[in-house]
Short mmCIF file of C-alpha atoms in Angstrom, two decimals:
data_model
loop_
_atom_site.label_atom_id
_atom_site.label_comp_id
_atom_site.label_asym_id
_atom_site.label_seq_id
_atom_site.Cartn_x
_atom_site.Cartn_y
_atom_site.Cartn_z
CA UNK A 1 0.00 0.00 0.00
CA UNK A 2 1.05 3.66 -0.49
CA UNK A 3 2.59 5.29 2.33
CA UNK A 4 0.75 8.41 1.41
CA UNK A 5 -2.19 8.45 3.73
CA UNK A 6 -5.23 10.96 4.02
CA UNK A 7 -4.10 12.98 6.78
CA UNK A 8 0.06 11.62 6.79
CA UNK A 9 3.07 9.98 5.19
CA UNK A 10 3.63 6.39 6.91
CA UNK A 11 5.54 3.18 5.95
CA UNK A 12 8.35 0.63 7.27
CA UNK A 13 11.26 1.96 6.95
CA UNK A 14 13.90 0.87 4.51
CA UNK A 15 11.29 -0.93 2.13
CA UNK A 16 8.66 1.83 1.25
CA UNK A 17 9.67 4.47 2.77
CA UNK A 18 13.42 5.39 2.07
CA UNK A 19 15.77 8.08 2.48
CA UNK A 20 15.89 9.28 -1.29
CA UNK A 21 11.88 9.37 -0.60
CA UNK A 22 12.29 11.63 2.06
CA UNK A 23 14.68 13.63 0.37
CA UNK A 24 12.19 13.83 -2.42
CA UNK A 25 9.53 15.00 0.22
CA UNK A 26 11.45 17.18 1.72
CA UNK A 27 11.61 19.18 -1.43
CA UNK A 28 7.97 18.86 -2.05
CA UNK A 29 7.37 20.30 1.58
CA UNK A 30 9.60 23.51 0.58
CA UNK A 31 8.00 23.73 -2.58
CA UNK A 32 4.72 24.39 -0.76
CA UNK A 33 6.12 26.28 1.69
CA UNK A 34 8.66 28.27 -0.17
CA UNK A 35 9.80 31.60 1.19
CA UNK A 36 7.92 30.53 4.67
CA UNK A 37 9.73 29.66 8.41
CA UNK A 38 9.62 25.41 8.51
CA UNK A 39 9.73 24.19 12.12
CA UNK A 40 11.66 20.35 11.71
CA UNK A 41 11.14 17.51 15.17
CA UNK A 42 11.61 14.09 15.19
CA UNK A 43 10.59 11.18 17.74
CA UNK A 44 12.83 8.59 19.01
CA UNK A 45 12.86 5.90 16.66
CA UNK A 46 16.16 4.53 15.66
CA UNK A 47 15.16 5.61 12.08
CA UNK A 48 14.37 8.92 12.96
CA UNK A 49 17.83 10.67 12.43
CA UNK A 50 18.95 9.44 9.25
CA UNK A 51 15.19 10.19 7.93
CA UNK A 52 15.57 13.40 9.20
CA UNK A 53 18.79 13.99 7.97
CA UNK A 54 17.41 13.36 4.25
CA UNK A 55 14.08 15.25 4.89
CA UNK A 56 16.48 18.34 5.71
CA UNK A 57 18.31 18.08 2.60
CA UNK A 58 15.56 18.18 0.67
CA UNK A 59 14.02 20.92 1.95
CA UNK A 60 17.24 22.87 2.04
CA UNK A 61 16.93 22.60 -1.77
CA UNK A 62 13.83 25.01 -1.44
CA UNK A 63 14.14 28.90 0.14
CA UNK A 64 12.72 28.09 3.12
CA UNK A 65 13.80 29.08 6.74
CA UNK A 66 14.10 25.80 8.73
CA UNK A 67 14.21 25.94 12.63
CA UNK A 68 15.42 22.06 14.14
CA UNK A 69 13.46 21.74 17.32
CA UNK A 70 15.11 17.91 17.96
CA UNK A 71 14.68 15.20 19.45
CA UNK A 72 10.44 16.10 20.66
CA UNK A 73 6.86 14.75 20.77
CA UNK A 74 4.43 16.05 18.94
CA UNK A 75 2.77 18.04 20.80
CA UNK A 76 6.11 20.24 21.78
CA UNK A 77 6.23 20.53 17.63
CA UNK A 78 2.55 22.37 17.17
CA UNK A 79 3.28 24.52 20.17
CA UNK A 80 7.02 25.88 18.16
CA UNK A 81 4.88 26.27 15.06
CA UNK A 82 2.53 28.25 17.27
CA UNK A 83 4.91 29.99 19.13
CA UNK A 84 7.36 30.94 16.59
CA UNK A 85 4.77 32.09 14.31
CA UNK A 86 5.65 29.53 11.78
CA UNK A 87 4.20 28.72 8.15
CA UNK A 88 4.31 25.00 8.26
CA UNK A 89 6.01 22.11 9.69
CA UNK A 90 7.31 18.38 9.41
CA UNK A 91 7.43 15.97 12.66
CA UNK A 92 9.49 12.72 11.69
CA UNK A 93 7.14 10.26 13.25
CA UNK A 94 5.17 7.42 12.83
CA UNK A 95 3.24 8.18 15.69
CA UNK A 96 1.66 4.65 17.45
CA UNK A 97 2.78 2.26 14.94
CA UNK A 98 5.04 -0.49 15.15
CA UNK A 99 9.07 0.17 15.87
CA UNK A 100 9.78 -0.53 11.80
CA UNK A 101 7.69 2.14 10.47
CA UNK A 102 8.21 6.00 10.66
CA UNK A 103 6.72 8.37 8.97
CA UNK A 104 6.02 12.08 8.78
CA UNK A 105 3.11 14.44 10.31
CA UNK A 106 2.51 17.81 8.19
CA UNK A 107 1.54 21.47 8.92
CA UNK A 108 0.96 23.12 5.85
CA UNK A 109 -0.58 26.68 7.32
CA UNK A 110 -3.45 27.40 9.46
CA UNK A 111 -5.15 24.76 9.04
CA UNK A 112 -5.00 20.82 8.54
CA UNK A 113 -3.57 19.25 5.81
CA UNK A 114 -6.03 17.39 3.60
CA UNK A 115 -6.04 14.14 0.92
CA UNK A 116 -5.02 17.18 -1.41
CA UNK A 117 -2.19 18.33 0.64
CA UNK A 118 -1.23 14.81 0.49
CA UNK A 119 -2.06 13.71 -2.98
CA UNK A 120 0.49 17.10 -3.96
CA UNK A 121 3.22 16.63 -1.84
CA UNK A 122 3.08 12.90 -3.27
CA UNK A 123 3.14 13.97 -7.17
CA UNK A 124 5.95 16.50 -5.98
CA UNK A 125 7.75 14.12 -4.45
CA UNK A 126 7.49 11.14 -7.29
CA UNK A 127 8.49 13.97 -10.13
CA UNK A 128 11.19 15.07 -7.38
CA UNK A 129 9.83 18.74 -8.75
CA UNK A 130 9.24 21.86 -7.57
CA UNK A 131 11.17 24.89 -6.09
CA UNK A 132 14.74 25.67 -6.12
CA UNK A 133 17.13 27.60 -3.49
CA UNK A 134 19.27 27.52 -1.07
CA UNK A 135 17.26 26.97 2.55
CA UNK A 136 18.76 28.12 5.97
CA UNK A 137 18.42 26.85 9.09
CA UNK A 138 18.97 26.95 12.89
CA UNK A 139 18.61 24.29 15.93
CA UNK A 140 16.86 25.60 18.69
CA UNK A 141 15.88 23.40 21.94
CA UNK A 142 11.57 24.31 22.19
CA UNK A 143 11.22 21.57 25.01
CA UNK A 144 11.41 23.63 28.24
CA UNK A 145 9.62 26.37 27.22
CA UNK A 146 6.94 23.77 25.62
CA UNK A 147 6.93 22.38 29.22
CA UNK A 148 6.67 25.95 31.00
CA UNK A 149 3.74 26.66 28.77
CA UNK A 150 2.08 23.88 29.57
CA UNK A 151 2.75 24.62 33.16
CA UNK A 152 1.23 28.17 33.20
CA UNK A 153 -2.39 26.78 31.51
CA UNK A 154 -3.08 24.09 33.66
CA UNK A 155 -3.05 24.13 37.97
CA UNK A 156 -4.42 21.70 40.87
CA UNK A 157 -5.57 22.75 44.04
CA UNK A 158 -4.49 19.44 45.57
CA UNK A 159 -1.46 17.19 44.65
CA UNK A 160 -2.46 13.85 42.58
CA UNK A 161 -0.63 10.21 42.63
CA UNK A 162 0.12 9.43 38.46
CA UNK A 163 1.63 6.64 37.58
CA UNK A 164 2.85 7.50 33.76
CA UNK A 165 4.05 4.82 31.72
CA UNK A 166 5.77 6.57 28.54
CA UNK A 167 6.11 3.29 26.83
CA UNK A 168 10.19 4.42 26.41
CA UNK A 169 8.78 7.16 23.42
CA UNK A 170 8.85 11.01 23.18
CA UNK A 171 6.67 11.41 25.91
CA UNK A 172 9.31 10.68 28.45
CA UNK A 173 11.42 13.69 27.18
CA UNK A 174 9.04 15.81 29.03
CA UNK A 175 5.70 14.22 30.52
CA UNK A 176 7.43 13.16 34.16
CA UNK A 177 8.55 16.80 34.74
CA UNK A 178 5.70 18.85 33.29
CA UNK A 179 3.45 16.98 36.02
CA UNK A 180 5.88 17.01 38.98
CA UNK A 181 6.12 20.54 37.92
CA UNK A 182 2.61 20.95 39.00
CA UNK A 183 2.91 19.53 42.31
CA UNK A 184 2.24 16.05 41.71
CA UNK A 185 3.53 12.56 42.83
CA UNK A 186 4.38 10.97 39.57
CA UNK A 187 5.94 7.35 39.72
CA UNK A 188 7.19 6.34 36.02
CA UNK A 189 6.77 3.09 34.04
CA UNK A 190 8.60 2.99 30.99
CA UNK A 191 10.58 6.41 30.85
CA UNK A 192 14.02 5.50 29.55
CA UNK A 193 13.60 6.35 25.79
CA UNK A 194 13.93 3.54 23.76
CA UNK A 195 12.79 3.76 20.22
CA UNK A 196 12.80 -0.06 20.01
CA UNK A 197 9.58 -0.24 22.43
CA UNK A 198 10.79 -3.30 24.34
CA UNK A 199 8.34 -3.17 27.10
CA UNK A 200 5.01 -2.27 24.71
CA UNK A 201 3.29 -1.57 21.71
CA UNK A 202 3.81 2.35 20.98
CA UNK A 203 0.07 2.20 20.77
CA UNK A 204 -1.32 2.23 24.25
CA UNK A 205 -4.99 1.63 22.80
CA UNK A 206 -4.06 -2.02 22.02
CA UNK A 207 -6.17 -4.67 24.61
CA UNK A 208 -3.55 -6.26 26.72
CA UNK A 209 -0.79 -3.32 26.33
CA UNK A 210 -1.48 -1.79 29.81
CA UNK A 211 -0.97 -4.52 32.36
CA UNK A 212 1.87 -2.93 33.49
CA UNK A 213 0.23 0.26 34.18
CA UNK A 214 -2.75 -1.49 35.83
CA UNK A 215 -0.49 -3.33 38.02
CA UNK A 216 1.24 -0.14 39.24
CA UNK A 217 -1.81 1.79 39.96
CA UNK A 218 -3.06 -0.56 42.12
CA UNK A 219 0.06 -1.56 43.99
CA UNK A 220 1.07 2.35 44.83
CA UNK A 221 -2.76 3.40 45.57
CA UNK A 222 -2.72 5.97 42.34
CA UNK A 223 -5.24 8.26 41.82
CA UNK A 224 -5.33 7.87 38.54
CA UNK A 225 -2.04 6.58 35.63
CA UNK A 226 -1.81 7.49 31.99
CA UNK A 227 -0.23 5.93 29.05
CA UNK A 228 1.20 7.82 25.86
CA UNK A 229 1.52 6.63 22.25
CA UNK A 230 4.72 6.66 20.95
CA UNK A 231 5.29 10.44 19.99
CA UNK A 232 2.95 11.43 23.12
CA UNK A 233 0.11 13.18 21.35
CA UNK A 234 -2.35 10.50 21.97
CA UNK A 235 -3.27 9.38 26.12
CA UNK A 236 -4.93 6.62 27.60
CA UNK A 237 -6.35 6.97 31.01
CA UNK A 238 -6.40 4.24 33.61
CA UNK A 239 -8.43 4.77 36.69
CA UNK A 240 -7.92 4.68 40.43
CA UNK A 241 -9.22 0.92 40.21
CA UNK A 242 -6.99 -0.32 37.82
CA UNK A 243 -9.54 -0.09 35.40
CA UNK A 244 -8.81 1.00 31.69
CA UNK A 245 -11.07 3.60 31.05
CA UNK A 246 -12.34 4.42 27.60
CA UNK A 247 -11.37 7.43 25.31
CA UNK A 248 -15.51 7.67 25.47
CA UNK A 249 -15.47 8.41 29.08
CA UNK A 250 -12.64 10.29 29.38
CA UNK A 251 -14.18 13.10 27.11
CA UNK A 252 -16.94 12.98 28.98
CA UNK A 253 -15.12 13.57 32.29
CA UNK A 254 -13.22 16.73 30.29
CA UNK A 255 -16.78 17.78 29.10
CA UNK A 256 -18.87 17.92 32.40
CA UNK A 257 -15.68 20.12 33.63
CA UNK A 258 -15.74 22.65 30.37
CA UNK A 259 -18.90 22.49 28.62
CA UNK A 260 -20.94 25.46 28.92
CA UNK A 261 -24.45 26.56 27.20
CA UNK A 262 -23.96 26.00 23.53
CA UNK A 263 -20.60 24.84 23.63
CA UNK A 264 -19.46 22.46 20.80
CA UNK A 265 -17.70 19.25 21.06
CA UNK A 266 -16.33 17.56 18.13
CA UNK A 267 -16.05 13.42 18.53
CA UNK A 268 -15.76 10.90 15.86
CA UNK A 269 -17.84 8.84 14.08
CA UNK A 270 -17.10 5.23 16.22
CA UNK A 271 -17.57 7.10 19.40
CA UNK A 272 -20.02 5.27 22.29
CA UNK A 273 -23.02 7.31 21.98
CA UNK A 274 -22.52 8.36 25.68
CA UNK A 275 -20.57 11.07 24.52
CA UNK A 276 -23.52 12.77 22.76
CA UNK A 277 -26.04 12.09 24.92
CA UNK A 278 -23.50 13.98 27.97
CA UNK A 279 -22.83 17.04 25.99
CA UNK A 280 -26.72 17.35 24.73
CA UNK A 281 -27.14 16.83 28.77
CA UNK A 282 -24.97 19.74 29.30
CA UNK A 283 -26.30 21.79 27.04
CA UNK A 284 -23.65 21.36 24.67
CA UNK A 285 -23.48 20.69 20.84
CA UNK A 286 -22.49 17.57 19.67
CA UNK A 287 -20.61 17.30 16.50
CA UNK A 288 -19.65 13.85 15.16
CA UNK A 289 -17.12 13.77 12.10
CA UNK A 290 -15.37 11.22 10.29
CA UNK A 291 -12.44 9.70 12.07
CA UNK A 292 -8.69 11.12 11.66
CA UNK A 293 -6.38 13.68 13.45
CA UNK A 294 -6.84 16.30 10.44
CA UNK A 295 -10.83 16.27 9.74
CA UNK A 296 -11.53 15.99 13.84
CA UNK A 297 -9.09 18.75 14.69
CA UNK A 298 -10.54 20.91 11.29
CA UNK A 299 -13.96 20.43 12.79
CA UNK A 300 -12.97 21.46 16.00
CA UNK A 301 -11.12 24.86 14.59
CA UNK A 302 -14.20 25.83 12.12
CA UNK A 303 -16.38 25.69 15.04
CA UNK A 304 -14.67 27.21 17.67
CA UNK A 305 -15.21 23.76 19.93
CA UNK A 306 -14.22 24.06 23.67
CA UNK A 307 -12.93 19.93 23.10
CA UNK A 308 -12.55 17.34 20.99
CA UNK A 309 -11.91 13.17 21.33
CA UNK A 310 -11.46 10.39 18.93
CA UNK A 311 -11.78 6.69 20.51
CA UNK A 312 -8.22 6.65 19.61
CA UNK A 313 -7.21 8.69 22.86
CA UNK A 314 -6.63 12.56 20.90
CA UNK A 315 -8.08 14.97 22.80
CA UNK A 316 -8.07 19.07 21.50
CA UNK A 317 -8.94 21.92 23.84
CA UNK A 318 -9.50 25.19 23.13
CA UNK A 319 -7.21 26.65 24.40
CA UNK A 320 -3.76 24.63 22.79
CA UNK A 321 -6.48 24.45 19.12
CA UNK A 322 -4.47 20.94 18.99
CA UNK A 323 -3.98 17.52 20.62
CA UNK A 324 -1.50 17.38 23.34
CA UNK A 325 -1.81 13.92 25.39
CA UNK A 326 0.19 15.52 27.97
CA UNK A 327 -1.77 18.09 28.48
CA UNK A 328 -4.44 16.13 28.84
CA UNK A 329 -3.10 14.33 31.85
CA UNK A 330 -2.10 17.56 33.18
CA UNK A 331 -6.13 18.77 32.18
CA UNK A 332 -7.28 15.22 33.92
CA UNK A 333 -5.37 16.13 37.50
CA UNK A 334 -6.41 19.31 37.20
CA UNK A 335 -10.60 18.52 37.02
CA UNK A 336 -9.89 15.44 39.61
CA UNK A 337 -8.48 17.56 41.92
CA UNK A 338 -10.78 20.65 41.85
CA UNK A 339 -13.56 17.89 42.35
CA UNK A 340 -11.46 15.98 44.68
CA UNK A 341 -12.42 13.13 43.43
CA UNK A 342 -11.02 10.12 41.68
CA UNK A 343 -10.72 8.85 37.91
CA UNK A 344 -12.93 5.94 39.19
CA UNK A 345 -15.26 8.04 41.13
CA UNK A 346 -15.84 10.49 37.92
CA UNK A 347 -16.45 7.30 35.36
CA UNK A 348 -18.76 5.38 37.88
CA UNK A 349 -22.20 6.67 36.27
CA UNK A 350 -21.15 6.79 32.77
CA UNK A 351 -23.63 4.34 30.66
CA UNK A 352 -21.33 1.70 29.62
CA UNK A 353 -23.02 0.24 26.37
CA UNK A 354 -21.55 -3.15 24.73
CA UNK A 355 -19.48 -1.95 22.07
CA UNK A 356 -17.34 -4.04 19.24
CA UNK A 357 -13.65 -3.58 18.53
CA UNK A 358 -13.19 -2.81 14.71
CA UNK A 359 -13.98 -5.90 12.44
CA UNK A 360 -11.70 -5.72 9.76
CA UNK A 361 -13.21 -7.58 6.65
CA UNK A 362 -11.45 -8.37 3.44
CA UNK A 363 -13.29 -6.67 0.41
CA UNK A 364 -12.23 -6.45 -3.56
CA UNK A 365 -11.33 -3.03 -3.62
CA UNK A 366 -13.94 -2.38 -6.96
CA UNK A 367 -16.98 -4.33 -4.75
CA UNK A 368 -16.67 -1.78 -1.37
CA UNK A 369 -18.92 0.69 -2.79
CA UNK A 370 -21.91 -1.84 -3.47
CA UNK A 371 -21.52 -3.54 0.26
CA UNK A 372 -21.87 -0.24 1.56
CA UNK A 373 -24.98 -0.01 -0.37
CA UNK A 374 -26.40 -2.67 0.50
CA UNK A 375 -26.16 -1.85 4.59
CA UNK A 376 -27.66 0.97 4.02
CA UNK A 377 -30.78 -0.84 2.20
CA UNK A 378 -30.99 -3.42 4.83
CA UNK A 379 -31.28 -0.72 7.37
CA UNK A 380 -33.23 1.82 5.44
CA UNK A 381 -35.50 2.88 8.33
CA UNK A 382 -33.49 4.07 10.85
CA UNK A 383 -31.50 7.63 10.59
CA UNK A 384 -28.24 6.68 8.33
CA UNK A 385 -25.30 8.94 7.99
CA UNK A 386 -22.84 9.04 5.52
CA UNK A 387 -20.31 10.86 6.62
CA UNK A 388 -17.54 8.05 6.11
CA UNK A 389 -18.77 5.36 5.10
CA UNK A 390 -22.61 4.14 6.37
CA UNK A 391 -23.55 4.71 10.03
CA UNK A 392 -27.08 3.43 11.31
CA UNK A 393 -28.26 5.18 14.62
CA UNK A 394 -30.42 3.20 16.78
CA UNK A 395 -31.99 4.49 20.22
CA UNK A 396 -29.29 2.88 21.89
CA UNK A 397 -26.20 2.76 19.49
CA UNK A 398 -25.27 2.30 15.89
CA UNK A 399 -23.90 0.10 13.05
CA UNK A 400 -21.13 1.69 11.18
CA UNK A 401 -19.70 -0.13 8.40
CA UNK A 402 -16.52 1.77 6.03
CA UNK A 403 -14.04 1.32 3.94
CA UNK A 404 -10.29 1.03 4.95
CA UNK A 405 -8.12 3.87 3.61
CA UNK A 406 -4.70 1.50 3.79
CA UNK A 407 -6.15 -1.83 2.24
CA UNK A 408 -8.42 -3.45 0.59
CA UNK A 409 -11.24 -4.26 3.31
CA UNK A 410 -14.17 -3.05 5.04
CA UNK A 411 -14.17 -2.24 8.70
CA UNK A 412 -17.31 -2.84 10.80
CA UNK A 413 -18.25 -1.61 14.17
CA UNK A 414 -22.12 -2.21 16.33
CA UNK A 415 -22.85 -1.12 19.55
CA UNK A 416 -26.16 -1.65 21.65
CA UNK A 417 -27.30 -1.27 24.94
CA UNK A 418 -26.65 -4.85 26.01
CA UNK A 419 -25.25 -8.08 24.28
CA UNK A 420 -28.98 -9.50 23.31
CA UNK A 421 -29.29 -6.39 21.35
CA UNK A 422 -26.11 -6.32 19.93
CA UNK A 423 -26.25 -10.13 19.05
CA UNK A 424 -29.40 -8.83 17.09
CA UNK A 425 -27.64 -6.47 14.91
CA UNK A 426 -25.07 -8.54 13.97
CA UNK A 427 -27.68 -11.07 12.92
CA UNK A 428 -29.44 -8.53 10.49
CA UNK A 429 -26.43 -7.55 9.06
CA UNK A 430 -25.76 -11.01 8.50
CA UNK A 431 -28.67 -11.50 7.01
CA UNK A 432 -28.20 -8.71 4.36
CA UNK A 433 -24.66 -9.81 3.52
CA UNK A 434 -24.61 -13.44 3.86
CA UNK A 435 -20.93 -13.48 2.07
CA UNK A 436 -19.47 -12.23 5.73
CA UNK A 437 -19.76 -15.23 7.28
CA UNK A 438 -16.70 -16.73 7.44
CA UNK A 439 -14.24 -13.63 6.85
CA UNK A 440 -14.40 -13.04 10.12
CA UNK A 441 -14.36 -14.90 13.70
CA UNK A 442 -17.31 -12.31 15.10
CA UNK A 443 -19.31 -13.25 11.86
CA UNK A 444 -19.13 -16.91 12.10
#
């Protein structure tokens, strides 16, 4: 598959993504940017460097002004873009996926980059056209004032037990002494960086990652820990229990603390439906959108949203206008402690509805279109939205079948408010595509 995604540039590197093809995007980056300031970070894979390295060349073929923040997560690169008043940017990274891949996260202005962006910088990059000129650039270390900024926007009127597991990625630059900053007790799992991952998946959302972190909340009587993906813009919350708790919940926590009259929050399309039934509770408005960092965080900026969430564990606030998982954690000690409450305490009356994992499906690229169809027939009298994909709304949940942007399949996803119900759902879909029996273990 094609390492150019919708919203980003990801592949294993050494086989599809290269250093030449950096290079080559690099240059394609400049073009688009030419004459503008280009703030340049990188993660802490071992591949980072040399991709780096080869992604600076290339855009020192272009007149562009390049500032080297380092070795950073994500989140530390939006705020220097912010900060320094910069056109653009490129974060080596490939975010929470495995230790072979890397990758690179874009800022191509104001807003996000788009399938466009991509689709250009992609034809740029395979021509290996576009401007010429001699680039400049300085190194400049962003991390501790990223940290004291962070600092000054968040506070807690009582000191909180975290345990933070950085799963050895980015997040371990900075996470541990942002929140000690803040008065808290912060015991760390997994903070000597490591851009192998030997002790987990970079993607903290995974079932089964987070043992470790359950373990260690309950053994040092935590009020709450938190996990980061790999480059530390994504954060998965694990309460005072040792309970995982969802992405779902954890908005929903943020949005009883910040929604006010009329407020929007932005969530995506495989969201619980908790999340819209608490912000219509609040008074809030709801806004669901398709899923991905770029169209949830372009949502969010077109309509001024006091928060966002994806199930994925991004969370936007107003106040950053990006997703900063450490921040988050920061945000999350902050509302705990002004309740003085716990994590556990906060989730307890949350509806938790019986929700699926994705169901990846196999699907002939050229037949997608006509299964999608075909759900929506079968289910043609209940509210369908087709935002990405078709999503069915029931009182209680919603069917949402899609297709996958990376490979030839469908992905399905049903939630209801209790297994009988759900077990009904899948039945009716079954019964409208008999062929997905056996392409799956949940479909028989």
């Amino acid at each position: 598959m094609s390492i150019y995604k919708e919203c980003d540039i990801r592949g294993v590197y050494g086989e599809d993504l290269t250093l030449a093809v950096a290079e080559r995007i690099g240059r394609a980056v400049g073009t688009i940017l030419a004459g503008g300031v280009v703030v340049v970070g990188g993660d802490v894979r071992v591949s980072t460097p040399a991709l780096k390295a080869s992604l600076l060349a290339g855009l020192l073929r272009t007149p562009v002004r390049v500032i080297d923040v380092g070795r950073v997560p994500t989140p530390a690169f939006y705020d220097a873009i912010a900060v320094r008043g910069a056109d653009g940017g490129v974060m080596v990274t490939a975010s929470h996926n495995p230790a072979a891949y890397n990758g690179f996260k874009l800022s191509l202005g104001p807003r996000p980059v788009t399938p466009d962006d991509i689709a250009r910088i992609a034809g740029l990059a395979a021509d290996d056209a576009g401007a010429t000129g001699q680039g400049s650039m300085v190194r400049s270390d962003t991390l501790a004032g990223y940290g004291a900024r962070v600092r000054d926007r968040l506070a807690a009127s009582t000191p909180m037990r975290i345990v933070l597991d950085a799963g050895n990625g980015a997040a371990a630059l900075v996470a541990p002494e942002v929140l000690r900053s803040l008065g808290h007790d912060v015991v760390e799992l997994f903070t000597d960086v490591d851009g192998t991952f030997p002790n987990r998946s970079p993607n903290p959302s995974m079932p089964g990652e987070l043992s470790a972190l359950q373990t260690e909340v309950l053994r040092c009587g935590a009020d709450f820990g938190v996990a980061f993906d790999g480059d530390g813009d994504r954060a998965v919350f694990v309460d005072s229990d040792g309970r995982v708790a969802s992405a779902e919940e954890a908005l929903v926590v943020f949005a009883r603390a910040l929604v006010r009259h009329g407020d929007a929050v932005v969530y995506d399309l495989k969201s619980s439906s908790v999340v819209s039934h608490a912000v219509d509770a609040l008074g809030g408005r709801p806004i669901m959108e398709r899923s991905g960092h770029a169209f949830i965080r372009d949502t969010f900026l077109r309509e001024g949203a006091v928060l966002a969430g994806e199930v994925s564990g991004h969370f936007f606030f107003r106040e950053l206008g990006y997703d900063d998982g450490i921040y988050a954690a920061g945000k999350l000690a902050e509302v705990l402690a002004d309740k003085g409450s716990t994590l556990a305490a906060e989730v307890a009356d949350i509806p938790r509805p019986v929700i699926t994992p994705d169901l990846r499906v196999e699907w002939p690229l050229d037949e997608r279109d006509a299964l999608l169809a075909r759900v929506g027939s079968a289910f043609k009298d209940h509210p369908i939205a087709t935002l990405d994909g078709v999503r069915v709304a029931f009182d209680d949940g919603w069917l949402l079948a899609r297709k996958s942007v990376t490979e030839p399949a469908v992905t399905f996803r049903i939630e209801a408010g209790d297994a009988e119900r759900l077990q009904a759902r899948r039945d009716a879909l079954l019964a409208a595509v008999p062929e997905l029996a056996g392409r799956h273990p949940y479909f028989g």
